[in-house]
Short mmCIF file of C-alpha atoms in Angstrom, two decimals:
data_model
loop_
_atom_site.label_atom_id
_atom_site.label_comp_id
_atom_site.label_asym_id
_atom_site.label_seq_id
_atom_site.Cartn_x
_atom_site.Cartn_y
_atom_site.Cartn_z
CA MET A 1 133.42 89.81 47.00
CA THR A 2 133.99 93.66 46.22
CA LYS A 3 133.51 96.63 48.76
CA GLU A 4 130.45 97.70 46.48
CA GLU A 5 128.85 94.19 46.76
CA ILE A 6 129.30 94.28 50.56
CA VAL A 7 127.74 97.72 50.82
CA THR A 8 124.77 96.72 48.83
CA LEU A 9 124.12 93.66 50.85
CA THR A 10 124.61 95.06 54.17
CA ASN A 11 122.27 97.99 53.33
CA GLN A 12 119.68 95.49 51.92
CA VAL A 13 119.94 93.86 55.38
CA PHE A 14 119.29 97.08 56.99
CA GLU A 15 116.24 98.16 54.93
CA GLU A 16 114.63 94.57 55.05
CA SER A 17 115.20 93.87 58.75
CA PHE A 18 114.88 97.04 60.40
CA GLU A 19 112.80 98.89 57.82
CA LEU A 20 115.06 101.83 57.27
CA ALA A 21 115.07 104.13 54.35
CA PRO A 22 117.91 103.88 51.99
CA GLU A 23 118.86 107.37 52.45
CA LYS A 24 119.60 106.83 56.17
CA LEU A 25 122.02 104.36 55.46
CA THR A 26 125.32 106.48 55.06
CA PRO A 27 128.65 104.94 56.08
CA GLN A 28 129.00 107.11 59.17
CA ALA A 29 125.54 106.22 60.47
CA LYS A 30 125.72 105.09 64.08
CA ILE A 31 123.89 101.89 64.46
CA PHE A 32 122.42 102.55 67.92
CA GLU A 33 122.20 106.30 68.20
CA GLU A 34 121.11 107.35 64.60
CA LEU A 35 119.53 104.06 63.08
CA GLY A 36 117.77 103.23 66.37
CA LEU A 37 118.75 99.77 66.64
CA ASP A 38 119.07 98.21 70.40
CA SER A 39 120.54 95.07 71.88
CA LEU A 40 117.84 92.72 70.61
CA ASP A 41 118.14 94.02 67.14
CA ILE A 42 121.88 93.40 67.22
CA VAL A 43 121.13 89.53 67.55
CA ASP A 44 119.03 89.67 64.59
CA LEU A 45 121.49 91.81 62.57
CA ILE A 46 124.05 89.07 63.17
CA VAL A 47 121.63 86.25 62.35
CA ALA A 48 120.84 88.28 59.14
CA LEU A 49 124.41 89.16 57.96
CA GLN A 50 125.30 85.43 58.56
CA LYS A 51 122.90 84.38 56.46
CA LYS A 52 123.42 86.96 53.89
CA PHE A 53 127.15 86.56 53.70
CA LYS A 54 127.48 82.91 54.52
CA VAL A 55 129.84 83.70 57.60
CA GLN A 56 129.89 82.83 61.16
CA ILE A 57 130.29 86.08 63.32
CA ARG A 58 128.37 85.34 66.44
CA GLU A 59 131.39 84.39 68.65
CA ASP A 60 133.76 86.84 66.66
CA GLU A 61 135.12 89.41 69.39
CA ARG A 62 135.32 92.02 66.55
CA VAL A 63 131.63 92.41 66.47
CA ARG A 64 131.81 94.24 69.76
CA THR A 65 133.89 97.14 68.27
CA ILE A 66 131.26 97.96 65.49
CA ARG A 67 129.53 101.26 65.84
CA THR A 68 128.69 102.38 62.29
CA LEU A 69 127.69 101.07 59.07
CA GLU A 70 131.51 101.26 57.73
CA ASP A 71 132.65 99.29 60.50
CA ILE A 72 130.31 96.61 59.44
CA TYR A 73 131.52 97.04 55.85
CA ALA A 74 135.02 96.56 56.98
CA PHE A 75 134.60 93.75 59.25
CA ILE A 76 132.60 91.76 56.44
CA LEU A 77 135.32 92.72 53.85
CA ALA A 78 138.05 91.36 56.28
CA LEU A 79 136.22 88.31 56.93
CA LYS A 80 135.89 87.75 53.18
CA GLN A 81 139.61 88.35 52.52
CA GLU A 82 140.59 85.82 55.55
CA GLU A 83 138.34 83.43 53.66
CA ASP A 84 140.29 83.96 50.41
CA PRO A 85 143.44 86.04 50.95
CA LYS A 86 144.33 86.14 47.31
CA LYS A 87 141.42 88.49 46.84
CA MET B 1 87.59 86.73 109.86
CA LEU B 2 87.15 83.65 111.87
CA LEU B 3 90.66 81.81 111.97
CA PHE B 4 90.38 79.90 115.21
CA GLY B 5 86.62 79.45 115.63
CA ARG B 6 84.46 80.26 118.47
CA ASP B 7 85.14 78.57 122.09
CA GLY B 8 88.26 76.94 120.87
CA VAL B 9 86.24 74.86 118.45
CA PRO B 10 87.90 75.02 114.80
CA PRO B 11 85.58 76.54 112.27
CA SER B 12 84.22 74.41 109.50
CA ALA B 13 85.02 75.35 105.79
CA ARG B 14 81.38 76.63 105.35
CA GLU B 15 81.79 78.87 108.48
CA ILE B 16 85.17 80.33 107.09
CA GLY B 17 83.46 80.86 103.61
CA LYS B 18 80.40 82.52 105.20
CA GLU B 19 82.57 84.96 107.15
CA MET B 20 84.80 85.69 104.04
CA MET B 21 81.67 86.20 101.70
CA ASN B 22 80.36 88.65 104.51
CA SER B 23 83.61 90.51 104.94
CA HIS B 24 84.24 90.95 101.30
CA SER B 25 80.71 91.57 100.05
CA THR B 26 80.27 94.97 101.37
CA ASN B 27 83.76 96.03 99.68
CA LEU B 28 83.18 94.43 96.30
CA LYS B 29 83.18 96.64 93.42
CA ARG B 30 80.81 96.61 90.65
CA VAL B 31 82.32 95.81 87.18
CA VAL B 32 81.13 97.04 83.80
CA ILE B 33 82.40 96.37 80.23
CA THR B 34 82.98 99.86 78.75
CA GLY B 35 85.06 99.11 75.59
CA MET B 36 84.80 96.32 72.89
CA GLY B 37 87.24 95.45 70.33
CA CYS B 38 87.87 92.56 67.83
CA VAL B 39 89.63 91.33 64.77
CA SER B 40 87.55 88.64 63.53
CA PRO B 41 87.10 86.29 60.46
CA LEU B 42 84.24 88.76 59.55
CA GLY B 43 86.62 91.82 59.54
CA ARG B 44 87.98 94.22 62.02
CA GLY B 45 85.73 95.97 64.74
CA VAL B 46 82.65 95.11 66.60
CA SER B 47 80.41 96.82 64.15
CA THR B 48 81.80 95.00 61.01
CA LEU B 49 81.47 91.54 62.86
CA VAL B 50 77.85 92.66 63.53
CA GLN B 51 77.30 93.72 60.03
CA GLY B 52 78.41 90.36 58.86
CA ILE B 53 76.23 88.44 61.15
CA GLU B 54 73.39 90.40 60.20
CA ALA B 55 74.11 89.65 56.56
CA GLY B 56 74.06 85.84 57.45
CA ARG B 57 77.74 85.60 56.23
CA CYS B 58 79.87 82.61 56.86
CA ALA B 59 83.44 83.52 56.98
CA VAL B 60 84.61 79.62 56.36
CA ARG B 61 86.63 79.03 53.22
CA ALA B 62 88.57 76.40 51.48
CA MET B 63 91.99 76.24 52.59
CA ASP B 64 93.58 74.74 49.44
CA ASP B 65 97.22 75.30 50.48
CA TRP B 66 96.78 72.86 53.45
CA LYS B 67 96.25 69.88 50.86
CA HIS B 68 100.13 69.08 50.89
CA TYR B 69 99.69 68.21 54.97
CA ILE B 70 99.66 64.25 54.75
CA GLY B 71 96.75 63.13 56.84
CA LEU B 72 94.87 66.40 57.49
CA ARG B 73 91.47 65.90 56.47
CA SER B 74 89.69 69.06 57.29
CA LEU B 75 90.63 71.82 54.71
CA VAL B 76 88.43 74.50 55.77
CA GLY B 77 89.28 77.49 58.07
CA ALA B 78 88.04 81.04 58.90
CA PRO B 79 91.03 83.34 58.41
CA ALA B 80 90.93 86.85 59.60
CA GLU B 81 92.62 89.73 57.57
CA LEU B 82 95.59 91.20 59.14
CA LYS B 83 96.01 94.94 57.84
CA ASP B 84 97.40 97.94 59.03
CA GLU B 85 99.94 96.26 61.20
CA LYS B 86 102.86 98.52 59.95
CA LEU B 87 100.99 101.41 61.89
CA ILE B 88 102.47 99.70 64.87
CA PRO B 89 105.85 101.18 65.31
CA ARG B 90 108.65 98.35 64.40
CA GLN B 91 110.22 98.10 67.64
CA SER B 92 106.79 97.34 69.31
CA ARG B 93 105.90 95.20 66.40
CA ARG B 94 108.94 92.99 66.24
CA SER B 95 108.12 91.06 69.11
CA MET B 96 104.68 90.33 67.92
CA GLY B 97 103.47 87.09 65.93
CA ARG B 98 100.29 87.05 64.17
CA LEU B 99 98.02 86.78 67.22
CA SER B 100 99.72 89.36 69.09
CA LEU B 101 99.23 91.86 66.13
CA PHE B 102 95.28 90.84 66.17
CA ALA B 103 95.33 91.47 70.08
CA VAL B 104 97.02 94.74 70.05
CA GLN B 105 94.68 96.13 67.25
CA ALA B 106 91.58 94.56 69.28
CA ALA B 107 93.00 96.31 72.48
CA GLN B 108 93.31 99.60 70.70
CA ASP B 109 90.00 99.47 69.27
CA ALA B 110 88.70 98.29 72.63
CA LEU B 111 90.10 101.70 74.37
CA ILE B 112 88.94 103.77 71.63
CA ASP B 113 85.50 102.33 71.93
CA ALA B 114 85.73 103.30 75.62
CA GLY B 115 86.60 106.62 75.01
CA ILE B 116 90.18 106.35 76.00
CA ASP B 117 93.08 107.31 73.75
CA PRO B 118 95.55 104.20 73.23
CA ASP B 119 98.43 106.83 73.20
CA SER B 120 97.37 108.67 76.35
CA ASN B 121 99.32 107.84 79.75
CA LEU B 122 98.02 104.28 80.92
CA THR B 123 101.07 103.81 83.26
CA THR B 124 99.11 104.50 86.32
CA GLY B 125 99.72 100.95 87.69
CA ARG B 126 95.80 100.75 88.28
CA MET B 127 95.27 99.33 84.77
CA GLY B 128 96.75 95.85 83.24
CA CYS B 129 95.58 93.43 80.97
CA VAL B 130 94.80 89.48 80.80
CA VAL B 131 94.77 88.15 77.28
CA GLY B 132 94.85 84.44 76.65
CA SER B 133 95.65 82.13 73.76
CA THR B 134 95.96 78.20 73.50
CA THR B 135 99.73 78.67 72.59
CA GLY B 136 102.07 81.21 71.43
CA SER B 137 101.96 82.03 67.73
CA ALA B 138 101.48 78.78 65.94
CA ILE B 139 103.13 80.22 62.70
CA SER B 140 106.20 81.31 64.70
CA ILE B 141 106.32 77.95 66.63
CA SER B 142 106.24 76.16 63.29
CA GLN B 143 108.89 78.48 61.80
CA ALA B 144 111.05 77.96 64.65
CA PHE B 145 111.20 74.40 64.44
CA GLU B 146 111.61 74.48 60.55
CA THR B 147 114.56 76.83 61.08
CA MET B 148 116.26 74.91 63.85
CA LEU B 149 115.69 71.20 63.25
CA PRO B 150 117.16 70.43 59.66
CA ASP B 151 120.49 70.97 61.23
CA HIS B 152 119.77 71.24 64.82
CA ASP B 153 121.14 74.74 64.44
CA LEU B 154 120.43 77.46 66.82
CA THR B 155 122.48 80.10 65.53
CA LYS B 156 119.61 80.64 62.68
CA LEU B 157 117.00 81.73 65.16
CA SER B 158 115.97 85.39 65.26
CA SER B 159 116.04 87.08 68.66
CA MET B 160 112.05 87.68 68.57
CA GLN B 161 111.28 84.19 67.73
CA PHE B 162 111.25 83.48 71.35
CA PHE B 163 108.85 86.45 72.11
CA HIS B 164 106.49 85.32 69.38
CA CYS B 165 106.35 81.82 70.73
CA ILE B 166 105.93 82.20 74.45
CA SER B 167 102.60 81.43 75.87
CA HIS B 168 101.98 84.91 77.28
CA THR B 169 102.94 86.46 73.97
CA ALA B 170 99.66 88.30 73.41
CA THR B 171 99.17 89.76 76.83
CA MET B 172 102.91 90.77 76.88
CA ASN B 173 102.73 92.57 73.70
CA VAL B 174 99.29 94.34 74.48
CA ALA B 175 100.99 95.56 77.86
CA GLN B 176 104.47 96.65 76.37
CA HIS B 177 102.74 98.36 73.36
CA LEU B 178 100.09 100.36 75.39
CA LYS B 179 102.54 100.98 78.25
CA LEU B 180 100.37 99.10 80.96
CA ASN B 181 102.25 98.62 84.26
CA GLY B 182 99.35 97.08 86.31
CA TRP B 183 98.62 93.38 86.62
CA VAL B 184 99.56 91.47 83.45
CA MET B 185 98.53 87.85 83.08
CA ALA B 186 97.90 85.20 80.44
CA THR B 187 95.35 82.51 80.56
CA SER B 188 96.05 79.36 78.67
CA ALA B 189 92.78 77.27 78.54
CA ALA B 190 92.73 76.55 74.85
CA CYS B 191 89.17 77.50 73.94
CA ALA B 192 88.20 78.83 77.16
CA SER B 193 91.18 81.31 77.29
CA ALA B 194 89.15 84.43 76.70
CA MET B 195 86.67 83.67 79.03
CA GLN B 196 88.98 82.93 81.94
CA ALA B 197 90.78 86.34 80.92
CA ILE B 198 87.57 88.25 81.42
CA GLY B 199 86.78 86.32 84.59
CA ALA B 200 90.33 86.93 85.98
CA GLY B 201 89.94 90.62 85.19
CA TYR B 202 86.31 90.99 86.57
CA ASP B 203 87.74 89.62 89.99
CA LEU B 204 90.75 91.84 90.02
CA ILE B 205 88.56 94.79 89.67
CA ARG B 206 85.87 93.52 92.01
CA LEU B 207 88.40 93.03 94.71
CA GLY B 208 89.58 96.55 94.18
CA ARG B 209 93.16 95.68 93.04
CA GLN B 210 92.92 97.35 89.58
CA ASP B 211 90.63 99.98 88.21
CA ALA B 212 90.55 98.85 84.59
CA MET B 213 91.52 95.66 82.72
CA LEU B 214 91.86 94.68 78.92
CA CYS B 215 90.73 91.18 78.87
CA GLY B 216 90.15 88.70 76.13
CA GLY B 217 91.97 86.23 73.91
CA ALA B 218 93.86 85.90 70.71
CA GLU B 219 94.48 82.98 68.28
CA GLU B 220 95.93 82.18 64.83
CA LEU B 221 94.97 79.69 62.10
CA HIS B 222 97.51 77.32 61.01
CA PRO B 223 97.04 73.85 59.81
CA THR B 224 98.95 72.56 62.75
CA VAL B 225 96.13 74.24 64.96
CA THR B 226 93.34 72.61 62.87
CA GLY B 227 95.34 69.32 62.76
CA SER B 228 95.59 68.91 66.49
CA PHE B 229 91.78 68.73 66.43
CA ASP B 230 91.63 66.56 63.43
CA VAL B 231 93.81 63.87 64.74
CA LEU B 232 90.94 63.75 67.45
CA PHE B 233 88.26 63.38 64.83
CA ALA B 234 86.71 66.79 66.08
CA THR B 235 87.04 68.76 62.93
CA SER B 236 84.46 69.20 60.09
CA VAL B 237 85.63 67.06 57.15
CA LYS B 238 82.73 66.59 54.99
CA TYR B 239 82.21 70.27 53.57
CA ASN B 240 85.67 70.83 52.16
CA ALA B 241 83.96 71.58 48.70
CA THR B 242 81.11 73.56 50.30
CA PRO B 243 82.95 75.41 53.20
CA THR B 244 80.10 78.02 53.96
CA LEU B 245 78.01 75.16 54.95
CA THR B 246 79.98 74.50 58.06
CA PRO B 247 80.45 74.36 60.92
CA ARG B 248 76.69 73.48 61.76
CA PRO B 249 76.09 73.76 65.58
CA PHE B 250 73.33 71.69 66.95
CA ASP B 251 72.53 70.60 63.44
CA ARG B 252 71.58 67.17 62.69
CA ASP B 253 74.30 67.17 59.76
CA ARG B 254 77.17 68.73 61.91
CA ASP B 255 80.41 66.99 61.62
CA GLY B 256 82.80 68.95 63.70
CA LEU B 257 84.25 72.35 64.39
CA VAL B 258 86.18 74.69 61.90
CA CYS B 259 89.10 76.65 63.24
CA GLY B 260 89.23 80.33 62.92
CA GLU B 261 91.38 83.20 64.28
CA GLY B 262 91.47 86.73 65.43
CA ALA B 263 91.24 88.56 68.69
CA GLY B 264 88.59 89.73 71.10
CA ILE B 265 89.45 92.39 73.91
CA MET B 266 87.10 94.12 76.18
CA LEU B 267 87.91 96.92 78.51
CA LEU B 268 86.29 95.80 82.06
CA GLU B 269 86.28 98.60 84.47
CA ASP B 270 85.35 99.51 88.01
CA TYR B 271 81.69 100.86 87.83
CA ASP B 272 82.43 103.77 90.13
CA HIS B 273 85.56 104.72 87.69
CA ALA B 274 83.52 104.40 84.65
CA VAL B 275 80.89 106.87 85.90
CA LYS B 276 83.35 109.27 87.07
CA ARG B 277 84.85 109.77 83.82
CA GLY B 278 81.47 109.69 81.96
CA ALA B 279 82.03 106.51 80.17
CA ARG B 280 79.27 104.88 77.97
CA ILE B 281 78.73 101.25 79.69
CA HIS B 282 77.82 98.36 77.24
CA ALA B 283 77.13 95.98 80.39
CA GLU B 284 77.63 95.01 83.87
CA VAL B 285 79.25 91.70 84.65
CA LEU B 286 77.10 89.92 87.20
CA GLY B 287 78.85 86.77 87.89
CA TYR B 288 81.41 84.25 86.81
CA HIS B 289 82.62 80.87 87.23
CA THR B 290 84.91 78.48 86.08
CA CYS B 291 85.56 74.96 86.89
CA SER B 292 86.92 71.35 85.92
CA SER B 293 85.12 68.16 85.16
CA GLY B 294 87.93 66.46 86.86
CA ASP B 295 87.05 63.77 84.84
CA HIS B 296 88.58 63.47 81.15
CA VAL B 297 90.82 65.71 78.96
CA SER B 298 88.67 65.84 75.78
CA GLU B 299 85.23 64.38 76.60
CA SER B 300 82.77 67.01 77.07
CA SER B 301 81.09 66.79 80.56
CA ARG B 302 77.46 67.71 81.08
CA PRO B 303 77.63 67.58 84.99
CA ALA B 304 80.61 70.13 84.82
CA MET B 305 78.77 72.50 82.55
CA VAL B 306 75.60 72.29 84.62
CA ALA B 307 77.62 72.92 87.77
CA CYS B 308 79.36 76.07 86.03
CA MET B 309 76.29 77.52 84.85
CA HIS B 310 74.63 77.12 88.32
CA GLU B 311 77.49 78.56 90.15
CA ALA B 312 77.84 81.77 87.76
CA LEU B 313 74.10 82.30 88.34
CA ARG B 314 74.42 81.97 91.97
CA GLN B 315 77.37 84.36 91.98
CA SER B 316 75.02 86.71 90.04
CA GLY B 317 72.10 86.30 92.49
CA LEU B 318 70.05 85.26 89.48
CA GLU B 319 67.45 82.49 88.96
CA PRO B 320 67.71 80.68 85.58
CA ARG B 321 64.37 81.98 84.74
CA GLN B 322 65.74 85.54 84.81
CA VAL B 323 67.98 85.07 81.94
CA ASP B 324 67.01 86.43 78.84
CA TYR B 325 69.62 84.75 76.25
CA ILE B 326 72.21 82.16 76.14
CA ASN B 327 75.17 82.58 74.00
CA ALA B 328 76.33 78.99 73.55
CA HIS B 329 79.96 77.62 73.03
CA ALA B 330 78.48 75.00 70.56
CA THR B 331 81.29 74.33 68.14
CA ALA B 332 79.46 71.75 66.08
CA THR B 333 81.25 68.70 67.44
CA LEU B 334 78.94 65.68 67.87
CA GLN B 335 79.57 65.15 71.57
CA GLY B 336 80.12 68.81 72.64
CA ASP B 337 76.97 70.00 71.22
CA LYS B 338 74.91 67.21 72.76
CA GLU B 339 76.32 67.76 76.13
CA GLU B 340 75.89 71.43 76.02
CA ALA B 341 72.28 71.32 74.67
CA GLU B 342 71.63 68.78 77.55
CA ALA B 343 73.13 71.08 80.10
CA ILE B 344 71.28 74.07 78.88
CA ARG B 345 67.98 72.03 79.18
CA GLU B 346 68.83 70.67 82.65
CA VAL B 347 69.44 74.26 83.92
CA PHE B 348 67.03 76.28 81.80
CA GLY B 349 64.49 74.12 80.24
CA ASP B 350 63.21 75.30 77.00
CA SER B 351 62.23 78.79 77.57
CA VAL B 352 65.40 80.79 77.22
CA PRO B 353 66.66 81.69 73.49
CA VAL B 354 69.93 79.84 72.72
CA SER B 355 72.32 80.37 69.75
CA SER B 356 75.84 79.85 68.98
CA LEU B 357 77.89 82.22 66.65
CA LYS B 358 80.23 79.90 65.47
CA GLY B 359 78.30 79.18 62.22
CA TYR B 360 79.47 82.68 61.02
CA LEU B 361 82.88 82.72 62.56
CA GLY B 362 84.07 79.09 62.92
CA HIS B 363 85.81 78.50 66.35
CA THR B 364 88.19 81.30 67.14
CA LEU B 365 89.32 79.12 70.03
CA GLY B 366 91.01 81.34 72.75
CA ALA B 367 89.42 84.42 71.42
CA SER B 368 85.97 83.06 70.86
CA ALA B 369 84.34 83.97 73.97
CA ALA B 370 85.32 87.62 73.67
CA ILE B 371 84.54 87.97 69.95
CA GLU B 372 81.18 86.25 70.51
CA LEU B 373 79.98 88.14 73.76
CA SER B 374 80.97 91.48 71.91
CA ALA B 375 78.65 90.50 68.94
CA ALA B 376 75.91 89.32 71.56
CA LEU B 377 76.02 92.33 73.44
CA ALA B 378 75.97 94.43 70.42
CA GLY B 379 72.89 92.57 69.06
CA MET B 380 71.28 93.13 72.40
CA ARG B 381 71.65 96.82 72.19
CA GLN B 382 69.54 96.48 69.06
CA ASP B 383 67.19 94.20 70.82
CA ARG B 384 68.41 91.52 68.43
CA LEU B 385 69.31 87.93 69.27
CA TYR B 386 71.13 86.32 66.35
CA PRO B 387 70.48 82.96 65.13
CA THR B 388 72.69 79.86 64.87
CA LEU B 389 74.01 80.10 61.24
CA ASN B 390 73.72 76.50 59.44
CA LEU B 391 71.35 75.34 61.87
CA GLU B 392 68.58 73.72 59.56
CA ASN B 393 67.48 70.64 61.26
CA VAL B 394 68.03 70.57 65.14
CA SER B 395 69.64 67.20 65.91
CA PRO B 396 67.41 64.87 68.12
CA GLU B 397 69.96 65.02 70.93
CA CYS B 398 70.05 68.68 70.83
CA GLN B 399 66.48 69.25 71.09
CA GLY B 400 64.38 70.56 74.09
CA ILE B 401 66.12 74.20 74.18
CA HIS B 402 64.88 77.27 72.66
CA HIS B 403 67.25 77.43 69.34
CA ILE B 404 67.19 80.74 67.48
CA GLN B 405 66.91 79.53 63.87
CA GLY B 406 66.70 81.33 60.58
CA ALA B 407 66.30 84.87 61.38
CA PRO B 408 67.14 87.03 64.60
CA GLU B 409 64.67 87.11 67.32
CA GLN B 410 63.69 90.71 67.96
CA ARG B 411 63.28 91.00 71.71
CA ALA B 412 64.64 93.30 74.69
CA ALA B 413 66.93 91.04 76.29
CA ARG B 414 68.82 92.30 79.18
CA ILE B 415 70.58 89.29 80.99
CA VAL B 416 73.01 86.97 78.96
CA VAL B 417 74.72 83.94 79.83
CA LYS B 418 77.83 83.11 78.01
CA ASN B 419 79.31 79.82 77.83
CA SER B 420 82.99 78.82 77.09
CA PHE B 421 84.22 75.06 77.31
CA ALA B 422 87.59 73.91 76.36
CA PHE B 423 89.73 70.55 76.33
CA GLY B 424 91.16 69.75 79.54
CA GLY B 425 87.52 69.50 81.00
CA ILE B 426 87.39 73.37 81.34
CA SER B 427 84.22 75.02 81.76
CA ALA B 428 83.79 78.84 82.12
CA VAL B 429 80.69 80.78 82.49
CA LEU B 430 79.92 84.71 82.42
CA VAL B 431 76.64 86.31 83.23
CA CYS B 432 76.20 90.09 82.13
CA ARG B 433 73.32 92.66 82.23
CA MET B 434 72.87 95.29 79.81
CA VAL B 435 73.29 98.50 81.45
#
């Protein structure tokens, strides 16, 4: 899975689940402060990302360090590379 | 108040009751209805509801997409239209299932009707809400199990699923969205939920604990809801091809209830509080009672209905002959309508006009009492008592009471009795006077 595909699918999650306009979804956008998500939204974000990317991230400690959209893209990319290191 | 009796003799329960009545009666507040809002199968708003009733419209339709449910015989329902829900900001809306969305919209409309801006500061501690429903969102409960059970996997559940499914979902969402921080409670008495909510709000204001309460109920249509009545042979099954001919309260050819959905919310208010702010008053609540049959979970009980109506009248200080109109519960089940007609006959004889509005709306279950009372009061404001739709031939066992049939009765009616009955042997009766 390419970085571009990850960005597209992640942004889809934010548009569908949190009704955010695409222009707000810049890589540096802070998830809490700028996109307006709260602790309950994060639970749903995890469920939606797991479904979208077919990964298990609920127990992954790295989730706690995520602050921006770019952090999510990088985290998912890392997960996908761990699944298949050759890519 | 008597605690130990006179001359060392313990007081009887009667003495204590008398003392309590005396000590409270001087302090009890008068309670009025100053706002009414609803989302019903006939549309959003009380005026739309009344227009539909005036036009003799039955909101029941064929539910073709229910056909794949094995064993579901009743394929009719009275859906309400959900629209404009996105006007509720996402962070409020995310915890709302369909019935909570209906409840919030009806609550907003009730406030506007009462001349109160829903966006104004309601966080005074003196205003709360009691909104009931049979269960939490039936759609969300069904989705939760469909998500979880195939693999017994909890990780796929949304954080909001819980808030949609809980029993107090409607009242919780109304309170959070409107920022109410007074008493917030939910009634859960199936089809009498809204009536018990209004009764609870009435008591809280009467006792001076709150100044105003948003009270009512909400419900949503789902095959599992109709199915729960269907397995008990309480639903209408003969009119799947001719849905607007059912339900038929008190009619010879009635064959059961038809489930509907929506929400009805009323703003109850301390009379002095309402007068002080110059509010328009729809009606005064004069009395209320709720009781159990203590007998059977599903069979209707004429003695319990009679006792409940008598006690509500006694609380109101009224005799049966002073009542001008009875808005019946009558859902068109064979046994329920018979018991209610007999109970009304026993208490009121055949002189007081009676009608059920379920022929127009189906049975909106936990929302029904608030929606139907709103329509009854709005009609009475125009001196109109609405007929029971689909009542063509009064069933022999439902005779001996004054049925309103065919066309509205034009008469000045001031006092209304609203009946509400539910599975579990629950009766609830409210008495109101037009102001």
